[in-house]
Amino acid sequence: MSKTYAGARLRRLREERRMSQAELARALGISPSYLNQMEHDSRPLTVPVLLRLTETFGLDPGFFSERDTTRLVADLREALAGEIAESRVSSSDLAELASRMPAVAQVLVGLGRRNQALSERLADGRDTGHTAPHSPHEEIRDFFYRRQNYLHETDLAAEHLADAIGIRPGEVLGTLAARLADAHGIRLAAGAADRPHPHATGGRPHPHDTDDRLHHYDVTTRTLHLSGRLRPGQRAFRMATQLALLEYGDDLDRRAAEDFEPGSPAHALARIGVAHYFAAALILPYTAFHTAAEEVRYDIERLTDRYGLGYETVCHRLSTLQRPRLRGVPFSFVRVDRAGNMSKRQSASGFHFSRAGGTCPLWNVYEAFAAPGRIHVQIAEMPDGQRYLWTARVVTRHRGGWGEPGRTYAIGLGCEIRHAHRLVYSDGLDLANTAAATPIGMGCRVCERLDCPQRAAPPLGRQLRIDQNSSTFVPYPVESDGPG
């Protein structure tokens, strides 16, 4: 069995908990000097210590594995693409940096992205002196990405409120309406909650639904307007979001201010994002939903039927089940359109979503568009050998009017292969057969698969083999590293 040296991750865990070496050593039942040796990689992380760490802090054992650096190494490859292309750094250099000095690696990732963004603005002639690396929406994705898509205090607060007001499947709308009215004096717009969905009226919107907004809260009249286009689950989500804004406003401000300056666009968006998280945790309380998910082996369609909610909502909630000592399967969640644009991406695992260019065309989220009525299942292998079980299905949203364009997305939900047996979608699959996996990558620009016939861009840091007298099935052949 290989030895695990995880000094940087162990030190990071202690610093995040604001513990001294003596305090952590006492909690683990070891001496401070022994802990100090492990933090400096003079000694490996032993199995007894690992078990005590996972039990004490509710960690997935994978937190201390080498796979924990996969996402960070991929971020470094994208952020330092220019340096890799010019052979100033190698993949092994990046892996060593991510493993030994993850905090320094994160700083380099941030600096690299800022430089890339500034270069793009200069090239387009739109430099304004502002060096923010992303749009506010991109920053919010990173906000949840850094937290592995789980907000512990927010989740607990939502579950506490759900218990207090009696949230039950099939009774959510009435319960939320009563809470809004009794605690806040808020009424639903007359007829809004009872108005039929357009599907029930032949696709014709209700005559009063000329406003394009799906919901609107009028502070003056204390009235919550809900569009008749919304399905019951969508109405419940917006009612729950309004409760979060009303009852937990200070907590939303505090959580958003952890990363963003109050008053900034990113802070406002983070506040809304946390309110949305609270809403999902309110209508799908953690303990009950976790129990139901385990009971049906994460059968998404059975969960949508049980709770009367949409496929995307259930998938997103499944990707947040990371409460210490009551963890669900650590999922990665993604929403993409036909063009490969990724409008949502969250991960409780080490799976890396590309920022540079499109994602891998061999990934089954794209196959889903060819047969939108069913769930597609794929065992996929990343270049580092890590395998995942992915499910993908297409969802479509319509405004309701005849001839009006809708929105079509593929929703992907994936987990590491070691968790796949817990999912109903693994039945009949040979999970141990590595040859059955589809080799995918993190996007052609940074992918290390040199022999992929689907590659759409040359690999970074490799010299292409250009020969006018021959051609290959691989679109971008590279020069061999070995002797001719």
CSV table of C-alpha atoms in Angstrom, one decimal:
chain,number,residue,atom,x,y,z
A,1,MET,CA,0.0,0.0,0.0
A,2,SER,CA,1.4,3.4,-1.0
A,3,LYS,CA,2.1,5.9,1.8
A,4,THR,CA,0.0,9.1,1.9
A,5,TYR,CA,1.9,12.3,2.5
A,6,ALA,CA,-0.7,15.1,3.0
A,7,GLY,CA,1.1,17.7,5.1
A,8,ALA,CA,-0.3,20.7,3.1
A,9,ARG,CA,-3.9,19.5,3.3
A,10,LEU,CA,-3.6,18.6,7.0
A,11,ARG,CA,-2.1,22.1,7.7
A,12,ARG,CA,-4.9,23.7,5.7
A,13,LEU,CA,-7.5,21.8,7.6
A,14,ARG,CA,-6.1,22.9,10.9
A,15,GLU,CA,-5.8,26.5,9.8
A,16,GLU,CA,-9.4,26.6,8.5
A,17,ARG,CA,-10.6,25.4,11.9
A,18,ARG,CA,-8.4,28.0,13.6
A,19,MET,CA,-6.7,25.3,15.7
A,20,SER,CA,-3.2,25.2,17.0
A,21,GLN,CA,-1.0,22.1,16.5
A,22,ALA,CA,-1.4,21.3,20.2
A,23,GLU,CA,-5.2,21.5,19.9
A,24,LEU,CA,-5.4,19.3,16.8
A,25,ALA,CA,-2.9,16.8,18.3
A,26,ARG,CA,-5.1,16.5,21.4
A,27,ALA,CA,-8.2,15.9,19.3
A,28,LEU,CA,-6.4,13.2,17.4
A,29,GLY,CA,-4.7,11.6,20.4
A,30,ILE,CA,-1.2,12.1,19.1
A,31,SER,CA,1.7,14.2,20.2
A,32,PRO,CA,2.2,17.7,18.8
A,33,SER,CA,5.7,16.7,17.5
A,34,TYR,CA,4.2,13.8,15.6
A,35,LEU,CA,1.6,16.1,14.1
A,36,ASN,CA,4.3,18.6,13.1
A,37,GLN,CA,6.2,15.8,11.3
A,38,MET,CA,3.1,14.9,9.4
A,39,GLU,CA,2.4,18.5,8.4
A,40,HIS,CA,5.9,18.8,7.0
A,41,ASP,CA,5.7,15.4,5.2
A,42,SER,CA,8.4,13.9,7.4
A,43,ARG,CA,5.9,11.1,8.2
A,44,PRO,CA,3.0,9.7,6.2
A,45,LEU,CA,-0.6,10.0,7.3
A,46,THR,CA,-1.4,6.7,9.0
A,47,VAL,CA,-4.7,4.9,8.8
A,48,PRO,CA,-5.7,5.4,12.5
A,49,VAL,CA,-5.0,9.1,12.2
A,50,LEU,CA,-7.0,9.3,8.9
A,51,LEU,CA,-9.9,7.5,10.5
A,52,ARG,CA,-9.9,9.9,13.5
A,53,LEU,CA,-9.7,12.9,11.2
A,54,THR,CA,-12.7,11.8,9.1
A,55,GLU,CA,-14.7,11.0,12.3
A,56,THR,CA,-13.8,14.2,14.1
A,57,PHE,CA,-14.3,16.6,11.1
A,58,GLY,CA,-16.8,14.6,9.0
A,59,LEU,CA,-14.4,14.5,6.0
A,60,ASP,CA,-14.5,12.3,3.0
A,61,PRO,CA,-11.3,10.2,3.1
A,62,GLY,CA,-10.6,11.4,-0.4
A,63,PHE,CA,-9.9,14.9,1.1
A,64,PHE,CA,-6.3,13.6,1.8
A,65,SER,CA,-5.8,11.6,-1.4
A,66,GLU,CA,-3.7,12.7,-4.3
A,67,ARG,CA,-6.9,13.1,-6.3
A,68,ASP,CA,-7.7,16.1,-4.2
A,69,THR,CA,-5.2,18.1,-6.3
A,70,THR,CA,-6.7,17.1,-9.6
A,71,ARG,CA,-9.0,20.2,-9.8
A,72,LEU,CA,-6.2,22.5,-8.7
A,73,VAL,CA,-3.7,21.1,-11.3
A,74,ALA,CA,-6.3,21.6,-14.0
A,75,ASP,CA,-6.9,25.2,-12.9
A,76,LEU,CA,-3.1,25.8,-13.0
A,77,ARG,CA,-2.9,24.3,-16.6
A,78,GLU,CA,-5.6,26.8,-17.7
A,79,ALA,CA,-4.3,29.8,-15.9
A,80,LEU,CA,-0.7,29.2,-16.9
A,81,ALA,CA,-1.5,28.0,-20.5
A,82,GLY,CA,1.1,30.5,-22.0
A,83,GLU,CA,3.9,29.3,-19.8
A,84,ILE,CA,3.1,25.6,-20.5
A,85,ALA,CA,2.9,26.3,-24.3
A,86,GLU,CA,6.4,27.9,-24.1
A,87,SER,CA,7.7,24.9,-22.0
A,88,ARG,CA,8.6,27.1,-19.0
A,89,VAL,CA,6.7,24.8,-16.7
A,90,SER,CA,5.8,21.1,-17.0
A,91,SER,CA,2.8,19.1,-15.8
A,92,SER,CA,4.9,17.5,-13.1
A,93,ASP,CA,5.9,20.9,-11.8
A,94,LEU,CA,2.2,21.9,-11.5
A,95,ALA,CA,1.4,18.6,-9.7
A,96,GLU,CA,4.2,19.2,-7.3
A,97,LEU,CA,3.1,22.7,-6.6
A,98,ALA,CA,-0.5,21.8,-6.1
A,99,SER,CA,0.4,19.0,-3.7
A,100,ARG,CA,3.1,20.8,-1.7
A,101,MET,CA,1.9,24.4,-1.7
A,102,PRO,CA,-1.8,24.6,-2.5
A,103,ALA,CA,-2.2,28.1,-1.2
A,104,VAL,CA,0.6,29.4,-3.5
A,105,ALA,CA,-1.0,27.5,-6.4
A,106,GLN,CA,-4.3,29.2,-5.7
A,107,VAL,CA,-2.6,32.6,-5.8
A,108,LEU,CA,-1.0,31.8,-9.1
A,109,VAL,CA,-4.3,30.6,-10.5
A,110,GLY,CA,-5.9,34.0,-9.6
A,111,LEU,CA,-3.0,36.0,-11.1
A,112,GLY,CA,-3.0,33.9,-14.2
A,113,ARG,CA,-6.7,34.5,-14.8
A,114,ARG,CA,-6.3,38.2,-14.2
A,115,ASN,CA,-3.5,38.4,-16.8
A,116,GLN,CA,-5.6,36.4,-19.3
A,117,ALA,CA,-8.6,38.6,-18.8
A,118,LEU,CA,-6.5,41.8,-19.1
A,119,SER,CA,-4.8,40.5,-22.3
A,120,GLU,CA,-8.2,39.8,-23.8
A,121,ARG,CA,-9.5,43.3,-23.0
A,122,LEU,CA,-6.3,44.8,-24.5
A,123,ALA,CA,-6.7,42.7,-27.6
A,124,ASP,CA,-10.3,43.9,-28.0
A,125,GLY,CA,-9.4,47.5,-27.3
A,126,ARG,CA,-11.7,47.6,-24.3
A,127,ASP,CA,-9.2,48.0,-21.4
A,128,THR,CA,-10.7,50.2,-18.7
A,129,GLY,CA,-8.0,49.6,-16.0
A,130,HIS,CA,-10.3,47.2,-14.2
A,131,THR,CA,-8.5,43.9,-13.5
A,132,ALA,CA,-11.2,41.7,-12.1
A,133,PRO,CA,-10.7,38.2,-13.5
A,134,HIS,CA,-14.4,37.3,-14.2
A,135,SER,CA,-17.8,38.7,-14.5
A,136,PRO,CA,-19.8,38.8,-11.3
A,137,HIS,CA,-21.7,35.7,-12.4
A,138,GLU,CA,-18.5,33.8,-12.9
A,139,GLU,CA,-17.3,34.9,-9.5
A,140,ILE,CA,-20.5,33.5,-7.9
A,141,ARG,CA,-19.9,30.1,-9.6
A,142,ASP,CA,-16.4,30.2,-8.0
A,143,PHE,CA,-18.0,31.2,-4.6
A,144,PHE,CA,-19.9,27.9,-4.5
A,145,TYR,CA,-17.1,25.9,-6.2
A,146,ARG,CA,-14.7,26.8,-3.4
A,147,ARG,CA,-17.2,25.6,-0.8
A,148,GLN,CA,-17.8,22.3,-2.7
A,149,ASN,CA,-21.5,23.4,-3.2
A,150,TYR,CA,-22.4,23.0,0.5
A,151,LEU,CA,-23.2,25.8,2.9
A,152,HIS,CA,-23.5,24.2,6.3
A,153,GLU,CA,-25.0,27.0,8.4
A,154,THR,CA,-27.4,27.9,5.7
A,155,ASP,CA,-28.5,24.3,5.3
A,156,LEU,CA,-29.1,23.9,9.0
A,157,ALA,CA,-31.1,27.1,9.2
A,158,ALA,CA,-33.3,26.1,6.3
A,159,GLU,CA,-34.0,22.6,7.8
A,160,HIS,CA,-34.8,24.2,11.2
A,161,LEU,CA,-37.4,26.5,9.6
A,162,ALA,CA,-38.8,23.5,7.6
A,163,ASP,CA,-39.3,21.6,10.8
A,164,ALA,CA,-40.8,24.7,12.5
A,165,ILE,CA,-43.4,25.4,9.9
A,166,GLY,CA,-44.1,21.7,8.9
A,167,ILE,CA,-42.8,21.4,5.4
A,168,ARG,CA,-44.2,18.1,3.9
A,169,PRO,CA,-44.2,16.7,0.4
A,170,GLY,CA,-47.5,17.7,-1.3
A,171,GLU,CA,-48.2,20.5,1.2
A,172,VAL,CA,-45.3,22.8,0.4
A,173,LEU,CA,-47.3,25.6,-1.4
A,174,GLY,CA,-49.9,25.9,1.3
A,175,THR,CA,-47.3,25.8,4.1
A,176,LEU,CA,-45.2,28.5,2.5
A,177,ALA,CA,-48.2,30.7,1.8
A,178,ALA,CA,-49.3,30.5,5.4
A,179,ARG,CA,-45.8,31.4,6.6
A,180,LEU,CA,-45.6,34.4,4.3
A,181,ALA,CA,-49.0,35.6,5.5
A,182,ASP,CA,-48.8,34.9,9.2
A,183,ALA,CA,-45.2,36.0,9.9
A,184,HIS,CA,-44.8,38.8,7.3
A,185,GLY,CA,-48.3,39.9,6.3
A,186,ILE,CA,-47.6,39.0,2.7
A,187,ARG,CA,-50.3,37.8,0.4
A,188,LEU,CA,-50.1,36.2,-3.0
A,189,ALA,CA,-51.4,38.1,-5.9
A,190,ALA,CA,-55.1,37.3,-6.5
A,191,GLY,CA,-55.4,34.2,-8.6
A,192,ALA,CA,-51.6,33.9,-9.1
A,193,ALA,CA,-51.3,30.6,-7.2
A,194,ASP,CA,-54.4,29.1,-8.8
A,195,ARG,CA,-53.9,30.2,-12.3
A,196,PRO,CA,-53.5,27.2,-14.7
A,197,HIS,CA,-50.1,26.5,-16.3
A,198,PRO,CA,-50.1,27.4,-20.1
A,199,HIS,CA,-49.7,23.7,-20.9
A,200,ALA,CA,-53.3,23.2,-19.5
A,201,THR,CA,-54.6,26.0,-21.8
A,202,GLY,CA,-53.2,24.9,-25.1
A,203,GLY,CA,-50.1,26.9,-24.8
A,204,ARG,CA,-51.9,30.3,-24.5
A,205,PRO,CA,-50.7,32.5,-21.6
A,206,HIS,CA,-53.2,33.9,-19.2
A,207,PRO,CA,-54.5,37.3,-20.3
A,208,HIS,CA,-53.0,38.9,-17.1
A,209,ASP,CA,-49.6,37.4,-17.8
A,210,THR,CA,-48.3,40.2,-20.0
A,211,ASP,CA,-45.5,41.0,-17.6
A,212,ASP,CA,-42.4,39.0,-18.5
A,213,ARG,CA,-41.3,38.6,-14.9
A,214,LEU,CA,-41.8,35.1,-13.3
A,215,HIS,CA,-42.2,36.7,-9.9
A,216,HIS,CA,-42.2,40.1,-8.3
A,217,TYR,CA,-42.5,41.2,-4.7
A,218,ASP,CA,-44.1,44.6,-4.2
A,219,VAL,CA,-42.7,46.0,-0.9
A,220,THR,CA,-45.3,48.7,-0.7
A,221,THR,CA,-48.4,46.5,-0.9
A,222,ARG,CA,-46.6,43.4,0.6
A,223,THR,CA,-47.8,41.4,-2.3
A,224,LEU,CA,-45.9,38.5,-4.0
A,225,HIS,CA,-46.9,38.1,-7.6
A,226,LEU,CA,-46.2,34.7,-9.2
A,227,SER,CA,-46.6,34.2,-12.9
A,228,GLY,CA,-49.2,31.7,-14.1
A,229,ARG,CA,-46.4,30.2,-16.3
A,230,LEU,CA,-44.7,28.7,-13.2
A,231,ARG,CA,-45.3,25.1,-12.3
A,232,PRO,CA,-46.1,24.3,-8.6
A,233,GLY,CA,-42.5,23.4,-7.8
A,234,GLN,CA,-41.2,26.6,-9.4
A,235,ARG,CA,-43.8,28.6,-7.4
A,236,ALA,CA,-42.6,26.9,-4.2
A,237,PHE,CA,-39.0,27.7,-4.9
A,238,ARG,CA,-39.7,31.5,-5.4
A,239,MET,CA,-41.9,31.6,-2.3
A,240,ALA,CA,-39.1,29.9,-0.3
A,241,THR,CA,-36.6,32.4,-1.8
A,242,GLN,CA,-38.7,35.3,-0.6
A,243,LEU,CA,-38.8,33.8,2.9
A,244,ALA,CA,-35.0,33.5,2.9
A,245,LEU,CA,-34.7,37.2,2.0
A,246,LEU,CA,-37.2,38.3,4.6
A,247,GLU,CA,-36.1,36.0,7.5
A,248,TYR,CA,-32.4,35.5,7.0
A,249,GLY,CA,-31.3,38.8,5.3
A,250,ASP,CA,-28.5,39.5,7.8
A,251,ASP,CA,-27.1,36.0,7.4
A,252,LEU,CA,-27.2,36.3,3.6
A,253,ASP,CA,-25.3,39.6,3.9
A,254,ARG,CA,-22.7,38.0,6.2
A,255,ARG,CA,-22.2,35.0,4.0
A,256,ALA,CA,-21.8,37.0,0.8
A,257,ALA,CA,-19.4,39.4,2.5
A,258,GLU,CA,-17.0,36.5,3.2
A,259,ASP,CA,-15.8,36.9,-0.4
A,260,PHE,CA,-17.2,40.1,-1.8
A,261,GLU,CA,-17.3,43.8,-0.9
A,262,PRO,CA,-20.8,44.8,0.3
A,263,GLY,CA,-22.5,47.0,-2.3
A,264,SER,CA,-20.7,45.4,-5.2
A,265,PRO,CA,-22.5,43.5,-8.0
A,266,ALA,CA,-20.9,40.2,-6.9
A,267,HIS,CA,-22.0,40.7,-3.3
A,268,ALA,CA,-25.6,41.3,-4.5
A,269,LEU,CA,-25.5,38.2,-6.7
A,270,ALA,CA,-23.9,36.1,-3.9
A,271,ARG,CA,-26.7,37.2,-1.6
A,272,ILE,CA,-29.3,36.0,-4.2
A,273,GLY,CA,-27.3,32.8,-4.7
A,274,VAL,CA,-27.3,31.9,-1.0
A,275,ALA,CA,-31.0,32.8,-0.8
A,276,HIS,CA,-31.6,30.3,-3.7
A,277,TYR,CA,-29.6,27.7,-1.8
A,278,PHE,CA,-31.7,28.3,1.3
A,279,ALA,CA,-34.9,27.9,-0.7
A,280,ALA,CA,-33.9,24.5,-2.1
A,281,ALA,CA,-32.9,23.4,1.4
A,282,LEU,CA,-36.2,24.6,2.8
A,283,ILE,CA,-38.4,22.8,0.3
A,284,LEU,CA,-36.1,19.7,0.3
A,285,PRO,CA,-34.9,19.5,4.0
A,286,TYR,CA,-31.6,17.8,4.3
A,287,THR,CA,-32.2,14.8,6.6
A,288,ALA,CA,-35.5,13.8,5.0
A,289,PHE,CA,-34.3,14.3,1.4
A,290,HIS,CA,-31.0,12.5,2.2
A,291,THR,CA,-33.0,9.5,3.6
A,292,ALA,CA,-35.3,9.5,0.5
A,293,ALA,CA,-32.3,9.6,-1.9
A,294,GLU,CA,-30.5,6.7,-0.2
A,295,GLU,CA,-33.8,4.7,-0.1
A,296,VAL,CA,-34.3,5.0,-3.8
A,297,ARG,CA,-30.6,4.7,-4.6
A,298,TYR,CA,-30.5,8.3,-6.1
A,299,ASP,CA,-33.2,7.5,-8.7
A,300,ILE,CA,-33.7,11.1,-9.9
A,301,GLU,CA,-37.1,10.5,-11.5
A,302,ARG,CA,-38.5,8.8,-8.4
A,303,LEU,CA,-37.4,11.8,-6.3
A,304,THR,CA,-39.0,14.3,-8.7
A,305,ASP,CA,-42.3,12.3,-8.5
A,306,ARG,CA,-42.1,12.1,-4.7
A,307,TYR,CA,-41.5,15.9,-4.2
A,308,GLY,CA,-43.3,17.3,-7.2
A,309,LEU,CA,-40.2,19.2,-8.3
A,310,GLY,CA,-38.3,19.5,-11.6
A,311,TYR,CA,-35.4,17.3,-12.7
A,312,GLU,CA,-32.9,20.1,-12.5
A,313,THR,CA,-34.0,21.2,-9.0
A,314,VAL,CA,-33.6,17.7,-7.7
A,315,CYS,CA,-30.2,17.1,-9.3
A,316,HIS,CA,-28.9,20.4,-7.9
A,317,ARG,CA,-30.1,19.5,-4.4
A,318,LEU,CA,-28.4,16.1,-4.7
A,319,SER,CA,-25.1,17.8,-5.4
A,320,THR,CA,-25.3,19.6,-2.0
A,321,LEU,CA,-25.6,16.6,0.3
A,322,GLN,CA,-22.3,17.0,2.0
A,323,ARG,CA,-23.2,17.5,5.7
A,324,PRO,CA,-20.6,16.1,8.1
A,325,ARG,CA,-21.6,12.6,9.4
A,326,LEU,CA,-24.6,12.5,7.1
A,327,ARG,CA,-23.0,12.7,3.7
A,328,GLY,CA,-24.7,11.7,0.5
A,329,VAL,CA,-22.9,10.8,-2.7
A,330,PRO,CA,-20.5,13.7,-3.6
A,331,PHE,CA,-21.8,14.7,-7.0
A,332,SER,CA,-20.7,17.2,-9.6
A,333,PHE,CA,-23.5,19.1,-11.3
A,334,VAL,CA,-23.5,20.8,-14.7
A,335,ARG,CA,-26.0,22.5,-17.0
A,336,VAL,CA,-24.9,23.0,-20.6
A,337,ASP,CA,-26.7,24.1,-23.8
A,338,ARG,CA,-26.3,22.7,-27.3
A,339,ALA,CA,-23.4,25.0,-28.1
A,340,GLY,CA,-21.4,23.8,-25.1
A,341,ASN,CA,-21.9,26.9,-23.0
A,342,MET,CA,-21.9,25.9,-19.3
A,343,SER,CA,-24.4,28.1,-17.4
A,344,LYS,CA,-24.1,26.1,-14.2
A,345,ARG,CA,-21.3,24.0,-12.7
A,346,GLN,CA,-20.9,22.9,-9.1
A,347,SER,CA,-18.9,20.1,-7.7
A,348,ALA,CA,-18.5,18.3,-4.4
A,349,SER,CA,-15.9,16.0,-6.0
A,350,GLY,CA,-12.5,16.6,-7.7
A,351,PHE,CA,-14.1,16.9,-11.2
A,352,HIS,CA,-12.7,19.9,-13.1
A,353,PHE,CA,-14.9,22.0,-15.4
A,354,SER,CA,-13.0,23.7,-18.1
A,355,ARG,CA,-13.0,27.5,-18.4
A,356,ALA,CA,-10.9,27.6,-21.5
A,357,GLY,CA,-13.0,27.0,-24.6
A,358,GLY,CA,-15.5,24.2,-24.8
A,359,THR,CA,-15.8,21.0,-22.8
A,360,CYS,CA,-15.1,17.5,-24.1
A,361,PRO,CA,-17.4,16.4,-27.0
A,362,LEU,CA,-17.1,12.8,-25.9
A,363,TRP,CA,-18.9,13.6,-22.6
A,364,ASN,CA,-22.4,12.2,-22.5
A,365,VAL,CA,-24.1,15.5,-21.7
A,366,TYR,CA,-23.9,16.2,-25.4
A,367,GLU,CA,-25.2,12.8,-26.4
A,368,ALA,CA,-28.3,13.6,-24.4
A,369,PHE,CA,-29.5,16.2,-26.9
A,370,ALA,CA,-29.8,13.4,-29.5
A,371,ALA,CA,-32.4,11.6,-27.4
A,372,PRO,CA,-33.9,14.1,-25.0
A,373,GLY,CA,-36.6,11.8,-23.5
A,374,ARG,CA,-34.3,9.5,-21.6
A,375,ILE,CA,-31.4,9.5,-19.1
A,376,HIS,CA,-28.0,8.7,-20.6
A,377,VAL,CA,-25.4,6.9,-18.4
A,378,GLN,CA,-21.7,6.9,-19.0
A,379,ILE,CA,-18.6,5.7,-17.3
A,380,ALA,CA,-16.0,8.4,-18.2
A,381,GLU,CA,-12.3,8.4,-17.5
A,382,MET,CA,-10.2,11.6,-17.1
A,383,PRO,CA,-6.6,11.8,-18.3
A,384,ASP,CA,-5.3,11.2,-14.7
A,385,GLY,CA,-7.1,7.8,-14.6
A,386,GLN,CA,-9.9,8.9,-12.3
A,387,ARG,CA,-13.2,7.4,-13.4
A,388,TYR,CA,-16.7,8.9,-13.0
A,389,LEU,CA,-20.3,7.7,-13.5
A,390,TRP,CA,-22.3,10.4,-15.3
A,391,THR,CA,-26.0,10.7,-15.9
A,392,ALA,CA,-27.4,13.2,-18.4
A,393,ARG,CA,-30.8,14.3,-19.5
A,394,VAL,CA,-32.2,17.1,-21.5
A,395,VAL,CA,-34.7,19.6,-19.9
A,396,THR,CA,-36.7,22.2,-21.9
A,397,ARG,CA,-38.3,25.3,-20.6
A,398,HIS,CA,-41.0,27.3,-22.5
A,399,ARG,CA,-42.6,30.6,-21.9
A,400,GLY,CA,-45.9,29.0,-23.0
A,401,GLY,CA,-46.9,31.0,-26.1
A,402,TRP,CA,-47.1,29.5,-29.6
A,403,GLY,CA,-43.9,30.1,-31.6
A,404,GLU,CA,-42.0,31.6,-28.7
A,405,PRO,CA,-38.5,30.1,-28.3
A,406,GLY,CA,-37.8,27.9,-25.3
A,407,ARG,CA,-34.6,27.1,-23.5
A,408,THR,CA,-33.1,23.6,-23.8
A,409,TYR,CA,-30.3,22.3,-21.5
A,410,ALA,CA,-28.6,19.1,-20.7
A,411,ILE,CA,-28.3,18.4,-17.0
A,412,GLY,CA,-25.4,16.3,-16.0
A,413,LEU,CA,-24.8,14.6,-12.6
A,414,GLY,CA,-21.7,12.6,-11.9
A,415,CYS,CA,-19.8,11.0,-9.1
A,416,GLU,CA,-16.5,9.2,-8.7
A,417,ILE,CA,-16.6,5.5,-9.6
A,418,ARG,CA,-16.0,4.4,-6.0
A,419,HIS,CA,-19.5,5.8,-5.1
A,420,ALA,CA,-21.2,4.5,-8.3
A,421,HIS,CA,-22.6,1.3,-6.6
A,422,ARG,CA,-24.8,3.4,-4.5
A,423,LEU,CA,-26.7,4.7,-7.6
A,424,VAL,CA,-29.4,2.8,-9.4
A,425,TYR,CA,-27.8,3.8,-12.7
A,426,SER,CA,-24.9,1.5,-12.0
A,427,ASP,CA,-27.0,-1.6,-12.2
A,428,GLY,CA,-25.8,-3.9,-15.0
A,429,LEU,CA,-22.5,-1.9,-15.5
A,430,ASP,CA,-19.1,-3.5,-15.1
A,431,LEU,CA,-17.7,-0.8,-12.8
A,432,ALA,CA,-14.3,-2.6,-12.4
A,433,ASN,CA,-13.7,-2.8,-16.2
A,434,THR,CA,-11.4,0.2,-17.0
A,435,ALA,CA,-11.6,-0.7,-20.7
A,436,ALA,CA,-15.4,0.1,-20.7
A,437,ALA,CA,-14.8,3.7,-19.8
A,438,THR,CA,-15.0,6.5,-22.3
A,439,PRO,CA,-11.8,8.6,-22.3
A,440,ILE,CA,-12.8,12.3,-21.9
A,441,GLY,CA,-10.8,15.4,-21.0
A,442,MET,CA,-11.2,18.9,-19.5
A,443,GLY,CA,-11.5,20.6,-22.8
A,444,CYS,CA,-9.4,20.4,-25.9
A,445,ARG,CA,-7.2,23.4,-25.1
A,446,VAL,CA,-5.8,21.8,-21.9
A,447,CYS,CA,-6.5,18.1,-22.5
A,448,GLU,CA,-3.4,15.9,-22.2
A,449,ARG,CA,-4.8,13.1,-24.5
A,450,LEU,CA,-2.5,13.4,-27.5
A,451,ASP,CA,-4.1,10.6,-29.5
A,452,CYS,CA,-7.7,11.8,-29.3
A,453,PRO,CA,-9.3,11.9,-32.8
A,454,GLN,CA,-11.9,14.4,-31.5
A,455,ARG,CA,-9.4,17.1,-30.5
A,456,ALA,CA,-10.4,20.5,-31.7
A,457,ALA,CA,-7.2,22.4,-30.7
A,458,PRO,CA,-3.5,21.5,-30.5
A,459,PRO,CA,-2.2,20.4,-27.1
A,460,LEU,CA,-0.3,23.0,-25.0
A,461,GLY,CA,3.5,22.7,-24.7
A,462,ARG,CA,3.9,20.1,-27.4
A,463,GLN,CA,5.6,20.5,-30.8
A,464,LEU,CA,3.3,19.5,-33.7
A,465,ARG,CA,4.6,17.0,-36.3
A,466,ILE,CA,4.0,18.6,-39.6
A,467,ASP,CA,4.7,16.4,-42.7
A,468,GLN,CA,3.3,17.3,-46.1
A,469,ASN,CA,3.8,13.7,-47.3
A,470,SER,CA,1.6,12.0,-44.7
A,471,SER,CA,-1.6,12.4,-42.7
A,472,THR,CA,-3.0,10.9,-39.6
A,473,PHE,CA,-6.4,10.2,-38.1
A,474,VAL,CA,-5.5,12.3,-35.1
A,475,PRO,CA,-5.9,15.9,-36.2
A,476,TYR,CA,-2.9,17.3,-34.3
A,477,PRO,CA,-0.1,14.8,-34.2
A,478,VAL,CA,2.8,15.7,-32.0
A,479,GLU,CA,6.5,15.0,-32.1
A,480,SER,CA,7.6,12.0,-30.2
A,481,ASP,CA,9.5,12.5,-26.9
A,482,GLY,CA,11.7,9.5,-27.5
A,483,PRO,CA,14.5,8.9,-30.1
A,484,GLY,CA,13.3,8.7,-33.7
